[in-house]
XYZ file of C-alpha atoms in Angstrom:
763
model
C -21.200 -43.914 8.388
C -21.231 -45.205 4.460
C -22.403 -42.238 2.474
C -20.063 -39.896 4.602
C -17.029 -42.169 3.399
C -18.559 -42.762 -0.490
C -18.317 -38.418 0.717
C -14.755 -38.630 0.566
C -14.058 -41.557 -1.617
C -15.550 -39.537 -4.847
C -13.908 -36.253 -3.109
C -10.021 -37.955 -3.255
C -10.989 -39.953 -7.064
C -12.752 -37.428 -8.905
C -9.817 -35.431 -10.285
C -7.691 -32.857 -10.116
C -10.812 -30.376 -10.470
C -12.526 -31.729 -7.453
C -9.209 -31.795 -5.149
C -8.158 -27.882 -6.722
C -12.017 -27.511 -5.946
C -11.451 -28.631 -2.148
C -8.641 -26.595 -1.586
C -10.410 -23.684 -2.230
C -13.147 -24.650 0.207
C -10.092 -24.920 2.648
C -8.680 -22.025 1.891
C -12.289 -19.896 2.233
C -13.063 -21.721 5.802
C -9.587 -20.540 7.234
C -9.449 -16.668 6.341
C -13.655 -16.624 7.309
C -12.685 -18.329 11.003
C -9.470 -16.274 11.247
C -11.855 -13.568 11.154
C -14.349 -15.059 13.291
C -11.611 -15.902 15.768
C -10.817 -12.111 15.793
C -14.112 -10.727 16.776
C -14.361 -13.506 19.199
C -11.177 -12.431 21.180
C -12.236 -9.231 21.382
C -14.003 -9.361 24.348
C -11.264 -11.169 25.851
C -8.461 -8.768 25.498
C -10.937 -6.394 26.884
C -11.778 -8.581 29.833
C -7.879 -9.310 30.479
C -6.968 -5.788 30.452
C -9.477 -5.261 33.122
C -8.671 -7.647 35.411
C -4.675 -5.957 35.848
C -6.473 -2.828 36.129
C -9.063 -3.670 38.851
C -6.099 -5.528 40.081
C -3.997 -2.797 41.031
C -6.610 -0.881 42.235
C -5.787 0.724 45.509
C -8.375 0.398 48.404
C -9.008 2.441 50.549
C -10.260 1.792 54.305
C -12.986 5.090 53.296
C -14.835 1.701 52.075
C -15.051 2.545 48.588
C -12.445 1.310 46.332
C -10.870 4.309 45.791
C -8.348 6.537 47.240
C -10.511 10.592 46.829
C -11.288 12.756 48.707
C -10.862 11.480 52.516
C -9.861 14.124 55.359
C -6.701 14.022 56.534
C -2.629 13.029 55.765
C -3.411 9.247 53.770
C -1.260 6.350 51.590
C -2.094 6.321 48.213
C -3.695 9.132 46.304
C -5.152 8.425 42.758
C -4.540 11.247 39.519
C -4.715 10.860 36.091
C -4.265 13.580 33.957
C -4.237 13.377 29.740
C -0.471 13.514 28.188
C -1.910 14.384 23.853
C -4.258 12.245 24.214
C -3.743 9.439 26.073
C -4.821 9.228 29.974
C -1.055 9.212 32.320
C -2.214 7.844 35.848
C 0.326 8.725 39.056
C -0.371 6.626 41.749
C 1.421 8.592 44.843
C 2.300 6.098 47.601
C 3.116 6.172 51.461
C 3.733 3.911 52.995
C 1.948 3.781 56.217
C 1.701 0.166 58.193
C 2.181 -3.380 56.401
C 0.723 -3.224 53.345
C 1.923 -5.043 49.420
C 3.546 -3.486 46.298
C 0.927 -3.014 44.201
C 1.343 -5.352 40.997
C 4.052 -4.977 38.679
C 6.844 -4.181 41.610
C 8.561 -6.403 44.037
C 8.863 -3.503 46.526
C 6.993 -0.763 47.987
C 8.067 2.835 46.604
C 10.252 4.497 49.092
C 9.861 8.519 49.266
C 11.238 9.970 46.520
C 11.512 6.765 43.932
C 9.670 6.319 41.107
C 8.602 3.397 39.455
C 7.291 3.296 35.514
C 6.220 1.376 32.692
C 8.334 1.075 30.213
C 6.884 3.849 27.210
C 6.221 6.047 30.170
C 10.669 5.612 30.524
C 11.000 6.268 27.148
C 8.658 9.231 27.233
C 11.058 10.854 30.386
C 13.876 10.989 28.256
C 12.422 12.578 25.174
C 9.930 14.713 27.020
C 11.919 16.605 30.079
C 8.847 18.537 31.250
C 6.967 15.312 32.272
C 9.454 14.632 34.568
C 8.183 17.366 36.817
C 4.453 15.588 36.799
C 7.060 12.671 38.423
C 8.665 14.415 41.566
C 11.440 11.969 42.425
C 14.511 9.528 41.002
C 13.081 6.716 38.456
C 14.256 3.188 40.743
C 12.190 0.749 38.050
C 9.682 -0.702 35.937
C 6.675 -1.762 36.424
C 6.620 -5.311 34.909
C 2.904 -6.518 32.651
C 1.445 -8.081 35.754
C 1.062 -4.032 36.510
C 0.277 -2.300 32.778
C -3.101 -3.292 30.785
C -1.194 -2.970 28.059
C 2.275 -2.075 26.719
C 1.621 1.692 25.513
C 0.203 2.304 28.878
C 1.256 5.414 30.894
C 1.174 4.583 34.120
C 3.495 5.662 37.610
C 4.312 5.014 40.905
C 5.768 7.622 43.141
C 6.817 7.153 46.188
C 5.721 9.939 49.323
C 5.712 10.611 52.742
C 2.224 10.681 54.860
C 2.134 14.249 55.155
C 2.359 14.866 51.561
C -0.906 13.638 51.065
C -3.272 15.558 51.674
C -6.627 14.759 50.265
C -5.565 10.934 49.764
C -6.746 8.206 51.324
C -5.849 5.985 53.904
C -4.967 1.998 51.711
C -5.073 -0.446 52.825
C -3.416 -2.917 50.055
C -4.383 -2.887 46.307
C -7.443 -4.630 44.800
C -11.006 -4.469 43.688
C -13.994 -5.487 42.222
C -13.699 -3.737 39.565
C -11.493 -1.094 37.514
C -12.005 2.836 38.060
C -11.812 3.598 34.096
C -12.645 0.250 32.345
C -10.836 0.013 28.633
C -14.458 0.325 27.528
C -17.517 0.556 29.106
C -20.365 -1.646 29.537
C -22.337 0.366 27.343
C -19.961 1.393 24.718
C -18.541 -2.515 24.663
C -22.644 -3.023 23.146
C -22.364 -0.804 20.710
C -18.969 -2.421 19.354
C -20.640 -5.753 19.907
C -23.594 -4.740 17.362
C -21.723 -2.758 15.049
C -19.345 -6.172 14.562
C -21.868 -8.601 14.714
C -23.218 -6.460 11.215
C -20.024 -5.563 10.010
C -17.731 -8.920 9.987
C -20.299 -11.553 11.454
C -23.243 -11.188 9.194
C -21.057 -11.187 6.051
C -18.949 -14.053 7.430
C -22.313 -15.663 7.415
C -22.358 -15.636 4.217
C -19.327 -16.124 2.955
C -18.771 -19.259 4.652
C -21.866 -20.690 2.888
C -20.373 -19.230 -0.048
C -17.587 -21.625 0.086
C -19.593 -24.429 1.089
C -20.600 -24.352 -2.420
C -18.507 -24.278 -4.339
C -19.240 -25.723 -7.460
C -22.639 -26.159 -6.799
C -24.192 -27.164 -10.328
C -21.399 -29.898 -11.044
C -21.361 -31.721 -7.892
C -25.239 -31.806 -8.299
C -25.076 -33.286 -10.989
C -22.900 -35.540 -9.807
C -25.312 -35.775 -6.716
C -27.831 -36.641 -9.249
C -26.379 -39.521 -10.899
C -26.029 -41.415 -6.959
C -29.049 -40.533 -7.050
C -30.025 -42.607 -10.100
C -27.926 -45.400 -8.889
C -29.995 -45.893 -5.870
C -28.862 -44.173 -3.536
C -31.353 -42.382 -1.022
C -32.668 -39.018 -0.405
C -30.156 -38.915 3.121
C -27.699 -40.219 1.858
C -27.299 -38.522 -1.149
C -27.266 -34.513 1.796
C -24.936 -36.933 3.371
C -22.430 -37.583 0.475
C -22.702 -33.713 -0.288
C -22.153 -32.566 3.346
C -19.351 -35.091 3.769
C -17.060 -32.723 1.776
C -18.156 -29.448 2.479
C -17.326 -30.300 6.137
C -14.100 -31.762 5.956
C -12.961 -28.819 3.932
C -14.861 -26.859 6.588
C -13.249 -28.475 9.777
C -9.672 -28.380 7.993
C -10.474 -24.640 7.338
C -11.295 -24.182 10.494
C -7.541 -25.718 12.131
C -5.978 -23.593 9.209
C -8.020 -20.469 10.200
C -6.855 -20.799 13.866
C -3.469 -21.365 13.272
C -3.738 -18.131 10.844
C -4.948 -16.226 14.390
C -2.187 -17.794 16.176
C 0.043 -16.511 14.281
C -2.066 -12.773 13.766
C -2.591 -12.527 16.637
C 1.692 -12.751 17.716
C 2.697 -10.694 15.040
C 0.524 -7.710 15.490
C 0.264 -7.942 19.155
C 3.443 -6.989 19.123
C 3.519 -4.231 16.719
C 0.701 -3.097 17.617
C -3.026 -1.182 16.069
C -3.106 2.718 16.375
C -3.956 3.558 19.723
C -4.375 0.201 21.301
C -1.825 -2.863 22.221
C -1.880 -5.747 24.275
C -0.144 -8.450 25.363
C 0.078 -11.599 23.221
C -1.345 -14.208 25.990
C -4.346 -11.949 26.522
C -5.079 -12.762 22.367
C -5.329 -16.652 23.393
C -8.261 -18.119 22.283
C -10.895 -19.712 24.765
C -11.633 -23.365 24.873
C -15.330 -21.949 24.080
C -13.989 -19.823 21.046
C -12.025 -22.689 20.149
C -15.240 -25.144 20.534
C -17.687 -22.891 18.240
C -14.803 -22.204 15.158
C -14.138 -25.825 15.530
C -17.601 -27.468 15.744
C -19.161 -23.994 14.496
C -18.419 -24.024 10.911
C -18.445 -27.237 10.130
C -22.713 -27.831 11.395
C -22.594 -24.632 9.681
C -21.441 -26.646 6.409
C -23.402 -29.693 7.725
C -26.411 -27.784 7.200
C -25.269 -25.653 3.633
C -24.267 -29.210 2.085
C -27.538 -30.878 3.087
C -29.961 -28.011 1.826
C -27.422 -28.094 -1.463
C -28.146 -31.648 -1.839
C -31.773 -31.276 -1.396
C -32.488 -30.557 -5.332
C -30.187 -33.763 -6.473
C -31.880 -35.704 -4.138
C -35.617 -34.784 -4.618
C -35.645 -34.647 -8.832
C -32.437 -36.026 -9.895
C -33.734 -36.046 -13.651
C -33.954 -32.421 -13.361
C -30.483 -31.427 -12.394
C -29.478 -34.667 -15.172
C -30.969 -32.098 -18.237
C -30.526 -28.998 -16.928
C -34.074 -27.951 -16.726
C -34.929 -24.610 -16.009
C -35.057 -23.413 -12.150
C -38.100 -22.242 -10.653
C -38.334 -18.478 -9.510
C -37.528 -17.705 -6.157
C -41.094 -16.911 -4.252
C -41.724 -13.833 -2.554
C -41.284 -15.144 1.205
C -37.949 -13.901 0.698
C -39.292 -10.530 1.636
C -40.085 -11.158 4.932
C -37.008 -10.296 6.469
C -37.357 -7.024 4.743
C -40.353 -5.824 5.566
C -40.525 -5.952 9.642
C -36.630 -4.858 9.213
C -37.541 -1.887 7.486
C -40.856 -0.921 9.269
C -39.002 -0.860 12.289
C -36.523 1.420 11.154
C -38.821 3.808 8.748
C -40.598 4.301 12.699
C -37.491 5.146 14.215
C -36.657 8.174 11.348
C -40.025 9.286 11.359
C -40.141 9.220 15.412
C -36.660 11.394 15.039
C -37.974 13.880 11.982
C -40.990 15.202 14.017
C -39.334 15.716 16.606
C -40.573 12.427 19.366
C -37.304 10.345 20.020
C -37.768 7.499 21.686
C -36.964 7.742 25.496
C -37.048 4.050 26.559
C -33.750 2.575 25.492
C -33.718 -0.751 26.614
C -36.301 -1.568 23.897
C -34.956 0.393 21.640
C -31.407 -1.722 22.691
C -33.093 -4.342 21.670
C -34.958 -3.464 18.794
C -32.470 -1.443 16.790
C -30.453 -4.887 16.793
C -33.428 -6.474 15.152
C -34.069 -4.739 12.670
C -30.117 -3.988 11.449
C -30.372 -7.715 11.280
C -34.086 -8.200 9.874
C -32.760 -5.718 7.065
C -29.766 -7.155 6.184
C -31.382 -10.618 5.842
C -33.621 -9.303 3.448
C -31.011 -7.751 1.577
C -29.774 -11.027 0.897
C -32.705 -13.051 0.229
C -35.278 -10.837 -1.504
C -32.102 -9.837 -4.362
C -32.427 -13.068 -6.307
C -36.057 -11.479 -6.485
C -35.910 -7.978 -8.151
C -32.878 -9.142 -9.791
C -35.157 -11.639 -11.604
C -38.159 -9.065 -12.466
C -35.747 -6.887 -13.329
C -33.973 -8.758 -15.088
C -37.350 -9.919 -17.369
C -37.814 -6.371 -17.467
C -34.733 -5.306 -19.206
C -34.466 -8.221 -21.720
C -37.861 -7.445 -23.149
C -37.068 -4.030 -23.670
C -33.532 -4.309 -25.124
C -32.548 -4.962 -28.915
C -28.943 -5.346 -27.948
C -27.905 -8.905 -28.453
C -25.228 -8.709 -25.074
C -27.689 -7.455 -22.563
C -30.089 -9.455 -24.113
C -28.114 -12.848 -23.152
C -26.923 -11.192 -20.118
C -30.482 -10.561 -19.093
C -31.699 -14.080 -19.662
C -29.295 -15.722 -18.156
C -30.156 -13.361 -15.051
C -33.567 -14.132 -15.442
C -33.198 -18.277 -15.850
C -30.597 -17.990 -13.208
C -31.201 -15.465 -10.284
C -29.648 -17.768 -7.501
C -25.998 -16.418 -9.448
C -26.925 -13.169 -8.405
C -27.506 -14.494 -4.351
C -24.118 -15.940 -4.099
C -21.811 -13.428 -6.476
C -22.900 -9.691 -5.443
C -24.199 -10.254 -1.944
C -20.763 -9.644 0.324
C -20.051 -6.925 -1.268
C -23.576 -5.734 -1.475
C -23.666 -6.158 2.801
C -20.382 -5.002 3.448
C -21.855 -0.958 1.686
C -24.320 -1.867 4.336
C -22.454 -2.410 7.203
C -20.237 0.336 6.191
C -22.953 3.225 6.475
C -23.555 1.253 9.952
C -20.187 2.056 10.958
C -20.678 5.543 9.952
C -23.529 5.839 12.372
C -21.236 4.637 15.777
C -18.227 7.009 14.106
C -20.732 10.192 14.574
C -22.026 8.922 17.924
C -18.897 8.692 19.645
C -17.584 11.721 17.941
C -20.258 13.741 20.119
C -18.903 13.051 23.587
C -15.802 13.704 25.080
C -14.643 15.848 22.450
C -13.271 19.563 23.246
C -14.016 21.755 20.013
C -13.466 25.078 22.102
C -10.314 27.425 20.769
C -9.622 27.266 24.977
C -9.002 24.976 27.611
C -10.300 25.840 30.776
C -8.470 24.531 34.557
C -9.718 24.177 37.380
C -8.565 22.496 41.176
C -9.546 23.047 44.426
C -7.313 25.593 46.714
C -8.842 23.441 49.777
C -4.942 23.507 52.187
C -3.234 25.636 48.907
C -1.268 28.256 49.982
C -1.427 31.568 48.724
C 2.323 31.582 48.095
C 1.667 28.230 45.837
C -1.869 29.752 44.658
C 0.595 32.845 43.407
C 3.098 30.037 41.074
C -0.009 28.663 39.918
C -1.377 31.623 38.236
C 1.897 32.104 36.771
C 2.110 29.413 34.802
C 3.664 29.836 31.518
C 0.962 28.816 29.393
C -1.444 30.855 31.656
C -3.361 34.147 30.009
C -5.583 34.702 32.634
C -7.173 33.058 35.976
C -10.167 33.853 38.536
C -11.112 32.085 41.908
C -14.470 30.168 41.832
C -16.513 29.845 45.155
C -20.308 29.854 45.988
C -22.040 31.466 49.320
C -22.183 29.616 52.462
C -25.379 27.467 52.723
C -27.656 27.073 56.382
C -27.517 22.561 56.689
C -30.503 23.732 58.348
C -32.334 25.936 56.200
C -32.240 25.011 52.613
C -34.363 26.450 51.337
C -31.885 28.854 51.336
C -29.623 28.200 48.611
C -26.344 29.788 47.543
C -24.779 31.812 44.630
C -21.939 31.734 42.288
C -18.667 34.101 43.032
C -16.132 34.559 40.690
C -13.583 36.481 42.787
C -11.827 38.574 39.607
C -10.946 42.309 38.143
C -12.289 43.359 35.621
C -8.828 43.029 33.830
C -8.514 39.924 34.670
C -12.029 38.720 33.052
C -10.877 40.158 30.466
C -7.552 38.200 29.917
C -10.576 34.893 30.617
C -13.130 35.826 28.068
C -13.696 37.713 24.324
C -17.203 39.162 25.370
C -17.484 41.147 28.956
C -19.278 44.245 28.284
C -20.191 46.896 30.471
C -17.503 46.024 33.226
C -16.949 48.387 35.860
C -13.355 48.020 38.116
C -13.734 47.878 41.802
C -17.303 47.389 41.475
C -19.216 44.706 42.655
C -21.560 43.116 39.417
C -24.237 40.637 37.679
C -22.931 37.870 35.349
C -25.092 37.861 32.112
C -24.557 35.135 29.548
C -26.297 34.805 26.724
C -28.709 32.594 25.963
C -29.217 31.601 29.961
C -31.735 32.820 32.312
C -30.776 33.311 36.091
C -30.683 31.659 39.212
C -33.607 32.196 41.041
C -30.876 32.874 44.005
C -29.452 35.328 42.468
C -32.193 38.145 42.662
C -30.693 41.815 42.742
C -30.801 43.361 46.368
C -30.590 39.807 48.173
C -28.343 38.771 50.557
C -25.289 35.558 50.915
C -22.410 35.507 53.464
C -19.383 34.246 52.374
C -17.094 32.438 54.933
C -13.253 33.166 54.445
C -10.378 32.491 56.298
C -6.779 33.165 56.103
C -3.126 31.323 56.781
C -3.073 31.798 60.599
C -7.073 30.091 60.352
C -8.844 33.361 61.604
C -13.047 33.244 60.389
C -14.619 36.736 58.932
C -17.702 36.664 57.556
C -18.491 39.404 54.674
C -22.223 39.562 52.922
C -22.631 39.155 49.474
C -25.299 41.268 48.197
C -26.265 40.609 44.332
C -25.979 44.102 42.488
C -28.865 45.323 39.857
C -26.021 45.776 37.817
C -25.060 43.800 35.043
C -22.001 42.517 32.880
C -22.982 40.911 30.016
C -19.559 38.057 29.558
C -20.098 34.656 27.200
C -16.407 33.121 26.929
C -14.967 30.235 24.718
C -14.897 27.357 26.506
C -17.155 24.405 26.087
C -18.458 24.791 29.574
C -19.137 29.143 30.925
C -16.586 29.116 33.217
C -19.237 30.775 35.181
C -23.634 31.099 34.745
C -25.949 33.975 34.665
C -26.660 35.280 38.045
C -22.856 34.525 38.973
C -21.548 37.488 41.331
C -18.624 39.209 40.000
C -16.490 40.437 43.351
C -13.325 42.221 43.520
C -10.365 41.412 45.068
C -10.863 44.258 46.688
C -13.928 43.509 48.229
C -12.305 40.725 50.190
C -9.938 41.531 53.981
C -6.263 41.421 53.118
C -5.186 37.589 53.485
C -8.381 36.549 53.407
C -10.121 34.179 50.342
C -13.374 32.096 50.373
C -12.810 28.682 53.294
C -15.394 26.498 51.250
C -15.774 25.178 47.613
C -12.939 27.846 46.629
C -11.398 26.494 43.411
C -8.650 28.288 41.064
C -9.854 28.758 36.953
C -6.716 28.827 34.120
C -7.608 29.722 30.993
C -5.035 28.402 28.151
C -4.757 27.558 24.616
C -6.799 23.835 23.832
C -3.673 22.860 21.077
C -2.382 19.403 22.484
C 0.833 20.135 23.075
C -0.270 23.369 25.264
C -2.091 21.667 27.591
C 0.845 19.429 28.477
C 3.134 22.198 28.688
C 0.328 23.484 31.237
C 0.347 20.440 33.334
C 3.947 19.804 33.463
C 4.178 23.049 35.086
C 1.243 22.330 37.766
C 3.142 19.788 38.314
C 5.882 21.879 38.666
C 4.041 24.053 41.368
C 2.439 21.468 42.714
C 2.819 17.960 41.499
C 0.131 16.405 43.677
C -2.809 19.519 42.986
C -6.049 17.810 41.358
C -6.617 19.603 38.000
C -10.026 19.152 36.150
C -10.244 19.773 32.358
C -13.026 21.172 31.122
C -14.487 18.630 28.575
C -11.469 17.101 27.799
C -11.309 13.441 29.736
C -7.836 11.472 28.814
C -9.908 8.415 29.613
C -12.913 9.084 27.712
C -10.482 9.982 24.391
C -8.847 7.031 25.218
C -11.550 4.566 25.239
C -12.632 6.837 21.701
C -9.444 6.061 20.298
C -9.666 2.234 20.945
C -13.062 1.312 19.858
C -12.877 3.660 16.152
C -9.471 1.858 16.047
C -11.849 -1.888 16.663
C -14.496 -0.868 14.617
C -11.053 -0.205 11.985
C -10.886 -3.284 12.510
C -14.053 -5.014 11.724
C -14.528 -2.676 8.705
C -10.494 -3.986 7.210
C -12.274 -8.037 8.281
C -15.076 -6.543 6.475
C -13.509 -5.957 2.917
C -11.830 -9.005 3.201
C -14.357 -11.035 3.746
C -16.442 -9.549 0.884
C -13.917 -9.567 -1.955
C -13.491 -12.641 -0.879
C -17.071 -13.386 -0.782
C -17.006 -11.720 -4.389
C -13.373 -13.276 -6.337
C -14.525 -17.458 -5.012
C -18.319 -16.912 -6.018
C -17.060 -14.582 -9.599
C -14.530 -17.245 -10.304
C -16.971 -20.361 -9.491
C -19.974 -19.117 -11.418
C -17.570 -18.458 -14.674
C -16.116 -22.214 -14.255
C -19.490 -23.744 -14.246
C -20.549 -21.137 -17.278
C -17.557 -22.936 -19.085
C -20.080 -24.803 -21.523
C -22.212 -22.275 -21.928
C -19.771 -19.948 -23.450
C -18.127 -22.586 -25.478
C -21.279 -23.523 -27.014
C -22.141 -19.821 -27.878
C -18.125 -18.918 -28.959
C -19.034 -21.944 -31.305
C -22.526 -20.496 -32.602
C -20.721 -17.740 -34.045
C -20.437 -14.729 -30.249
C -17.300 -12.683 -30.231
C -15.663 -12.863 -27.325
C -15.726 -8.979 -27.113
C -19.952 -9.860 -26.976
C -19.123 -12.724 -24.025
C -17.297 -10.374 -21.690
C -19.831 -7.987 -21.852
C -22.297 -10.515 -21.741
C -20.517 -11.458 -18.250
C -20.228 -7.660 -17.094
C -23.851 -7.399 -17.410
C -24.790 -10.249 -15.619
C -22.562 -9.160 -12.591
C -23.473 -5.822 -13.117
C -26.922 -5.338 -13.050
C -28.146 -7.328 -9.658
C -24.996 -5.769 -7.882
C -26.406 -2.308 -8.775
C -29.117 -3.712 -7.371
C -28.277 -4.884 -3.972
C -25.695 -1.671 -3.557
C -28.634 0.479 -4.201
C -30.737 -1.390 -1.670
C -27.846 -1.172 0.400
C -27.080 2.424 0.586
C -30.892 3.636 1.029
C -31.785 0.939 3.789
C -27.813 1.385 5.266
C -28.745 4.992 5.090
C -31.595 4.800 6.637
C -30.469 2.393 10.118
C -27.953 4.652 10.124
C -30.216 7.255 10.479
C -32.295 5.173 12.835
C -29.576 3.891 15.009
C -28.632 7.411 15.762
C -31.861 8.234 16.569
C -32.394 6.020 19.518
C -28.916 6.255 20.727
C -29.861 10.194 22.326
C -27.284 11.734 20.389
C -27.910 15.560 18.625
C -26.875 14.189 15.066
C -30.131 12.049 13.100
C -28.781 12.796 9.705
C -25.398 12.045 8.594
C -25.067 14.835 4.953
C -21.696 14.704 5.073
C -21.218 10.661 4.655
C -24.268 10.118 1.700
C -20.698 11.269 -1.452
C -18.389 8.935 1.562
C -21.117 6.486 0.622
C -21.830 6.874 -3.373
C -17.764 7.075 -3.931
C -18.089 3.574 -2.058
C -20.310 2.164 -4.110
C -19.487 3.033 -7.148
C -15.770 1.490 -6.962
C -17.148 -1.664 -5.686
C -19.145 -1.523 -9.102
C -15.911 -0.598 -11.013
C -14.578 -3.171 -9.293
C -16.354 -5.901 -9.945
C -17.072 -5.144 -13.349
C -12.878 -5.165 -14.059
C -12.703 -8.404 -12.155
C -15.438 -9.880 -14.480
C -13.328 -8.961 -18.155
C -10.906 -11.867 -17.321
C -13.328 -14.847 -16.527
C -13.754 -15.181 -20.295
C -11.590 -17.182 -22.441
C -9.835 -16.759 -25.787
C -9.726 -20.166 -26.293
C -12.339 -22.888 -27.175
C -12.761 -26.550 -25.730
C -15.211 -28.222 -26.728
C -14.125 -30.482 -25.130
C -15.790 -29.315 -22.792
C -19.761 -29.532 -24.461
C -18.835 -33.210 -25.027
C -18.143 -33.772 -21.772
C -21.088 -31.960 -20.907
């Protein structure tokens, strides 16, 4: 305890410079803790949103928790449609029995009553076609208790039970989990993995740098205490007292800064991601991690930093030459690169790993090992290269810079580490974004809409085909299969004329109007069930309920067909059947769907969906290749990754500024001595720039190479179609070059014009 009090007394009584240094340590720790709190708060925000989603899920008597695909009239129907790239959720409710109002509403919606979220209320004023999706009169707004986030598009529509054909019988609200979570658990693991590499790893380095400000002068002071009789452990405790006090005050400052950031940013929102301020409140565990973990890290760094002064104080006081870094710093890099190279070779040879559970453990381990190896190997490589350059160069500036890096390789670790890790993490983030772009992305120029025709009147079907924006339509069905004879599979049937088929696809060859044909899609094999000459029964029904069976014989004549949708409307082997082949007034009675085709432009998709809702607002519409829940999830992930990159940039730049400034202040006596010996300011500035740029360049080259290898191995283990990201390399190289330029410019002002001999006299 005496050593701790001594450390605090030295802090307060060591002059203005020590107090300024302590203030910088506090501010630096505060920035780091604020960034840490942001990362730790993200899972809590997502969990709070999912909890409210689960609490409002209609609980139906079908035992599955969802009100979907239930026979007969019901009391709840769930519909989700895309509105631009956002999901628009509509819950149709009919009060059957005693059911409480859903969360966020004070009363149960009656027939013709509509309750909407605040943002949907605002959109209804500007987009009048949106009202067709919500038949009825707006009666009120849904409160925050019933919404996942303030920008959600959500509505409750009150109807009569007879209008909910296909809905479920609801017994209340609330389910164990949300139907569509904000971020899927598997994707959340990817997010945690990326944020750990982008933010937490550089953050640990940054906090360590802040805890070691003015290390040289502090070590000389600690060595003097050691020579005066203080014990080894006591010397370490004296140094740790200052770092712990700074870290503790910084943690409190950082938590306060996070509260301000959460209150302000949550009200403004981020692109595609908004939350309520209460969702971002820090848990007790997070506060303990910040208030205990950061001072604990500072205690460890402080004790390790004072180890040399405690063990050999005379060497510190006399400025003895440092021992060269040992090769054990390369150990983490070797196994990390071995794992990464192994995955890259597996991807290049086509032997993609299939054990995803093993890769989920091995890949993050490799990323951490490579990142740690970059940090620890930088002083070793910098010293070796500095020695070789110093021996070969005839330049005074370069020779002085290289000899300084050779004698003090640890300085390179402090200055360059933050920016090196930033470039390394940027490459990993590129890999995650590439993987996300491969899912739930409709790249086709057209959009296919399919909807069931069960219990849909023929008049409604004709109205759906005439919706503005629909340029083609067809009826899709399957032949009947006897459940007692499963060995007789069914075939797909496309009921359309040649003219209709031409409007659905750009490639339709050899189609003769009024004659059946077998479709042939290039690159697809025929279905075994659709052999020419085989017959399959097609069950039909008319509006009066009469049934008929029409045999569909697979013709030998083929029609070459290929459409522009991501998922083909019909595959090879499907039978094209003209509508004239069916009895008048009859159509398939089961597994029959109506397919509509329109433009894939966001405005066109919204217009078509509004037109369909104008015909039948409760009909279920599937948009092939356009999953609004997945698109919203990807938007959230990209936003959070952007937040991580911004935090990583702040941490990396702050670490560089703190370390470079601190290193320049420590070297003022050496710079003054060189100036008194006749070195010109231009030479001293060149020395300072070379000292910073060389180790930084080494680290950035390693970061780009290992980062691209780690990114490729991540893409290989992700199971996507893209393994090698050549398009992202120019951006990464440009970023690395920009980092070098900024570092060089930042080093120029660190050599002043004035010569202060007092620095040498004090030394």
